[in-house]
Amino acid sequence: MSREVQVTFDCADPDALCRFWVEVLGYQQQPPPPGFATWDAFLESIDVPVALRNERSAAVPVEGTGPRLFFQRVPEGKTVKNRVHLDVRAAPGIEGAERMAVLEAEAERLVALGATRAARQEPGVDLSAGHIVMADPEGNEFCLD
């Protein structure tokens, strides 16, 4: 039996972090239920107070491939390194200097969106094809691979 995978992020600002990952992955924010133009309109219809409308958000693939990303507000901030992280495959099949140039360009784009750069792993070190370690706006580490 096959299973679907959802990746859940604990965070302080679900809407903002969702919008960041939508841009990173080319996803879209999950559309509101049928009959509603926006999530705000839906939440208002079920009497969710304005102060509680950013408790969760979700991003889904535009074409239906890839896991759903779910963002939920938690009271505590991130304090240690992730035990699981995402690898954003920005340069599959590309090698050497060309690969690193593609990854550098993507890293620059993501920094402009609010990511931070942590490290660069050169090709050939520890059998790596080369990658760049990044963090999203709330500090969750991910790799550009």
Short mmCIF file of the C-alpha atoms (twelve columns), coordinates in Angstrom:
data_MODEL
# 
_entry.id   MODEL 
# 
loop_
_atom_site.group_PDB 
_atom_site.id 
_atom_site.type_symbol 
_atom_site.label_atom_id 
_atom_site.label_alt_id 
_atom_site.label_comp_id 
_atom_site.label_asym_id 
_atom_site.label_seq_id 
_atom_site.Cartn_x 
_atom_site.Cartn_y 
_atom_site.Cartn_z 
_atom_site.pdbx_PDB_model_num 
ATOM 1   C CA . MET A 1   0.000   0.000  0.000   1 
ATOM 2   C CA . SER A 2   1.434   3.400  -0.923  1 
ATOM 3   C CA . ARG A 3   1.271   6.393  1.369   1 
ATOM 4   C CA . GLU A 4   1.290   10.125 0.769   1 
ATOM 5   C CA . VAL A 5   3.856   12.234 2.590   1 
ATOM 6   C CA . GLN A 6   3.241   15.621 4.178   1 
ATOM 7   C CA . VAL A 7   6.158   17.612 5.576   1 
ATOM 8   C CA . THR A 8   5.185   19.658 8.637   1 
ATOM 9   C CA . PHE A 9   7.028   22.783 9.795   1 
ATOM 10  C CA . ASP A 10  6.623   24.147 13.308  1 
ATOM 11  C CA . CYS A 11  6.979   27.921 13.015  1 
ATOM 12  C CA . ALA A 12  6.101   31.364 14.342  1 
ATOM 13  C CA . ASP A 13  4.463   32.736 11.169  1 
ATOM 14  C CA . PRO A 14  2.783   30.009 9.090   1 
ATOM 15  C CA . ASP A 15  1.594   32.316 6.309   1 
ATOM 16  C CA . ALA A 16  4.993   33.958 5.748   1 
ATOM 17  C CA . LEU A 17  6.908   30.677 5.876   1 
ATOM 18  C CA . CYS A 18  4.400   29.062 3.523   1 
ATOM 19  C CA . ARG A 19  4.805   31.930 1.046   1 
ATOM 20  C CA . PHE A 20  8.616   31.515 1.222   1 
ATOM 21  C CA . TRP A 21  8.464   27.789 0.415   1 
ATOM 22  C CA . VAL A 22  5.899   28.399 -2.364  1 
ATOM 23  C CA . GLU A 23  8.534   30.578 -4.063  1 
ATOM 24  C CA . VAL A 24  11.388  28.137 -3.384  1 
ATOM 25  C CA . LEU A 25  9.612   25.103 -4.821  1 
ATOM 26  C CA . GLY A 26  7.232   26.599 -7.381  1 
ATOM 27  C CA . TYR A 27  4.277   25.399 -5.289  1 
ATOM 28  C CA . GLN A 28  1.058   27.264 -4.568  1 
ATOM 29  C CA . GLN A 29  -0.700  28.009 -1.317  1 
ATOM 30  C CA . GLN A 30  -3.453  25.456 -0.888  1 
ATOM 31  C CA . PRO A 31  -6.629  26.947 -2.362  1 
ATOM 32  C CA . PRO A 32  -9.526  27.704 0.016   1 
ATOM 33  C CA . PRO A 33  -12.554 25.406 0.106   1 
ATOM 34  C CA . PRO A 34  -14.987 25.601 -2.845  1 
ATOM 35  C CA . GLY A 35  -17.236 28.621 -2.723  1 
ATOM 36  C CA . PHE A 36  -14.664 30.892 -1.054  1 
ATOM 37  C CA . ALA A 37  -12.320 33.279 -2.855  1 
ATOM 38  C CA . THR A 38  -9.862  33.421 0.066   1 
ATOM 39  C CA . TRP A 39  -8.965  31.551 3.236   1 
ATOM 40  C CA . ASP A 40  -9.824  34.695 5.192   1 
ATOM 41  C CA . ALA A 41  -13.375 34.599 3.793   1 
ATOM 42  C CA . PHE A 42  -13.710 30.919 4.728   1 
ATOM 43  C CA . LEU A 43  -12.312 31.434 8.240   1 
ATOM 44  C CA . GLU A 44  -14.632 34.393 8.752   1 
ATOM 45  C CA . SER A 45  -17.598 32.227 7.675   1 
ATOM 46  C CA . ILE A 46  -16.842 29.751 10.458  1 
ATOM 47  C CA . ASP A 47  -16.220 32.503 13.035  1 
ATOM 48  C CA . VAL A 48  -12.474 32.057 13.474  1 
ATOM 49  C CA . PRO A 49  -11.236 35.221 15.229  1 
ATOM 50  C CA . VAL A 50  -8.824  37.392 13.207  1 
ATOM 51  C CA . ALA A 51  -6.092  36.799 15.819  1 
ATOM 52  C CA . LEU A 52  -6.221  33.039 15.133  1 
ATOM 53  C CA . ARG A 53  -6.267  33.101 11.332  1 
ATOM 54  C CA . ASN A 54  -2.507  32.580 10.958  1 
ATOM 55  C CA . GLU A 55  -2.355  29.390 13.029  1 
ATOM 56  C CA . ARG A 56  -1.669  27.178 10.001  1 
ATOM 57  C CA . SER A 57  -1.089  27.255 6.284   1 
ATOM 58  C CA . ALA A 58  -0.294  24.739 3.558   1 
ATOM 59  C CA . ALA A 59  1.507   24.625 0.239   1 
ATOM 60  C CA . VAL A 60  0.787   22.123 -2.502  1 
ATOM 61  C CA . PRO A 61  2.416   21.338 -5.844  1 
ATOM 62  C CA . VAL A 62  0.870   23.139 -8.793  1 
ATOM 63  C CA . GLU A 63  1.012   19.970 -10.903 1 
ATOM 64  C CA . GLY A 64  0.159   17.501 -8.139  1 
ATOM 65  C CA . THR A 65  3.630   15.997 -7.722  1 
ATOM 66  C CA . GLY A 66  5.539   16.238 -4.463  1 
ATOM 67  C CA . PRO A 67  4.516   16.322 -0.821  1 
ATOM 68  C CA . ARG A 68  2.119   18.803 0.741   1 
ATOM 69  C CA . LEU A 69  3.890   21.204 3.096   1 
ATOM 70  C CA . PHE A 70  2.025   22.085 6.287   1 
ATOM 71  C CA . PHE A 71  2.984   25.027 8.509   1 
ATOM 72  C CA . GLN A 72  1.712   25.234 12.075  1 
ATOM 73  C CA . ARG A 73  2.268   27.949 14.660  1 
ATOM 74  C CA . VAL A 74  4.049   26.837 17.817  1 
ATOM 75  C CA . PRO A 75  4.952   29.008 20.812  1 
ATOM 76  C CA . GLU A 76  8.640   28.088 21.003  1 
ATOM 77  C CA . GLY A 77  11.334  29.099 18.548  1 
ATOM 78  C CA . LYS A 78  13.818  26.815 16.826  1 
ATOM 79  C CA . THR A 79  16.770  26.092 19.121  1 
ATOM 80  C CA . VAL A 80  18.847  23.283 17.570  1 
ATOM 81  C CA . LYS A 81  19.838  21.871 14.192  1 
ATOM 82  C CA . ASN A 82  17.149  20.021 12.242  1 
ATOM 83  C CA . ARG A 83  17.316  16.231 12.477  1 
ATOM 84  C CA . VAL A 84  15.590  16.020 9.078   1 
ATOM 85  C CA . HIS A 85  15.980  18.550 6.299   1 
ATOM 86  C CA . LEU A 86  14.867  19.110 2.724   1 
ATOM 87  C CA . ASP A 87  17.231  18.861 -0.232  1 
ATOM 88  C CA . VAL A 88  16.045  21.258 -2.937  1 
ATOM 89  C CA . ARG A 89  17.285  19.632 -6.149  1 
ATOM 90  C CA . ALA A 90  18.184  22.780 -8.081  1 
ATOM 91  C CA . ALA A 91  20.878  21.221 -10.295 1 
ATOM 92  C CA . PRO A 92  20.107  17.529 -10.927 1 
ATOM 93  C CA . GLY A 93  22.377  15.997 -13.555 1 
ATOM 94  C CA . ILE A 94  24.721  19.000 -13.663 1 
ATOM 95  C CA . GLU A 95  28.303  18.561 -12.459 1 
ATOM 96  C CA . GLY A 96  31.409  20.503 -11.521 1 
ATOM 97  C CA . ALA A 97  31.736  24.268 -11.939 1 
ATOM 98  C CA . GLU A 98  28.505  24.490 -13.952 1 
ATOM 99  C CA . ARG A 99  26.596  22.803 -11.104 1 
ATOM 100 C CA . MET A 100 28.022  25.164 -8.511  1 
ATOM 101 C CA . ALA A 101 27.193  28.195 -10.692 1 
ATOM 102 C CA . VAL A 102 23.554  27.042 -10.935 1 
ATOM 103 C CA . LEU A 103 23.438  26.492 -7.158  1 
ATOM 104 C CA . GLU A 104 25.013  29.896 -6.475  1 
ATOM 105 C CA . ALA A 105 22.425  31.639 -8.670  1 
ATOM 106 C CA . GLU A 106 19.611  29.828 -6.852  1 
ATOM 107 C CA . ALA A 107 21.173  30.673 -3.470  1 
ATOM 108 C CA . GLU A 108 21.187  34.368 -4.416  1 
ATOM 109 C CA . ARG A 109 17.502  34.181 -5.413  1 
ATOM 110 C CA . LEU A 110 16.583  32.516 -2.118  1 
ATOM 111 C CA . VAL A 111 18.582  35.003 -0.033  1 
ATOM 112 C CA . ALA A 112 16.533  37.759 -1.704  1 
ATOM 113 C CA . LEU A 113 13.400  35.908 -0.498  1 
ATOM 114 C CA . GLY A 114 14.650  35.800 3.111   1 
ATOM 115 C CA . ALA A 115 16.846  32.687 3.290   1 
ATOM 116 C CA . THR A 116 20.312  32.748 4.804   1 
ATOM 117 C CA . ARG A 117 23.376  30.978 3.528   1 
ATOM 118 C CA . ALA A 118 25.236  28.680 5.941   1 
ATOM 119 C CA . ALA A 119 27.938  26.781 4.011   1 
ATOM 120 C CA . ARG A 120 29.182  25.612 0.629   1 
ATOM 121 C CA . GLN A 121 30.356  22.037 0.069   1 
ATOM 122 C CA . GLU A 122 32.715  21.821 -2.890  1 
ATOM 123 C CA . PRO A 123 32.400  18.998 -5.434  1 
ATOM 124 C CA . GLY A 124 34.548  15.975 -4.610  1 
ATOM 125 C CA . VAL A 125 34.755  16.618 -0.857  1 
ATOM 126 C CA . ASP A 126 33.377  13.587 1.013   1 
ATOM 127 C CA . LEU A 127 32.153  12.188 -2.345  1 
ATOM 128 C CA . SER A 128 29.779  15.154 -2.695  1 
ATOM 129 C CA . ALA A 129 28.686  16.476 -6.079  1 
ATOM 130 C CA . GLY A 130 28.653  19.877 -4.345  1 
ATOM 131 C CA . HIS A 131 25.845  21.613 -2.484  1 
ATOM 132 C CA . ILE A 132 24.996  24.769 -0.533  1 
ATOM 133 C CA . VAL A 133 23.516  24.665 2.965   1 
ATOM 134 C CA . MET A 134 20.835  27.309 3.521   1 
ATOM 135 C CA . ALA A 135 18.258  28.196 6.176   1 
ATOM 136 C CA . ASP A 136 14.709  29.431 5.616   1 
ATOM 137 C CA . PRO A 137 13.515  32.685 7.271   1 
ATOM 138 C CA . GLU A 138 12.810  30.834 10.547  1 
ATOM 139 C CA . GLY A 139 16.181  29.059 10.613  1 
ATOM 140 C CA . ASN A 140 15.210  25.611 9.268   1 
ATOM 141 C CA . GLU A 141 18.199  24.207 7.417   1 
ATOM 142 C CA . PHE A 142 17.911  22.875 3.865   1 
ATOM 143 C CA . CYS A 143 20.369  22.098 1.095   1 
ATOM 144 C CA . LEU A 144 20.540  23.283 -2.468  1 
ATOM 145 C CA . ASP A 145 21.597  20.099 -4.187  1 
# 
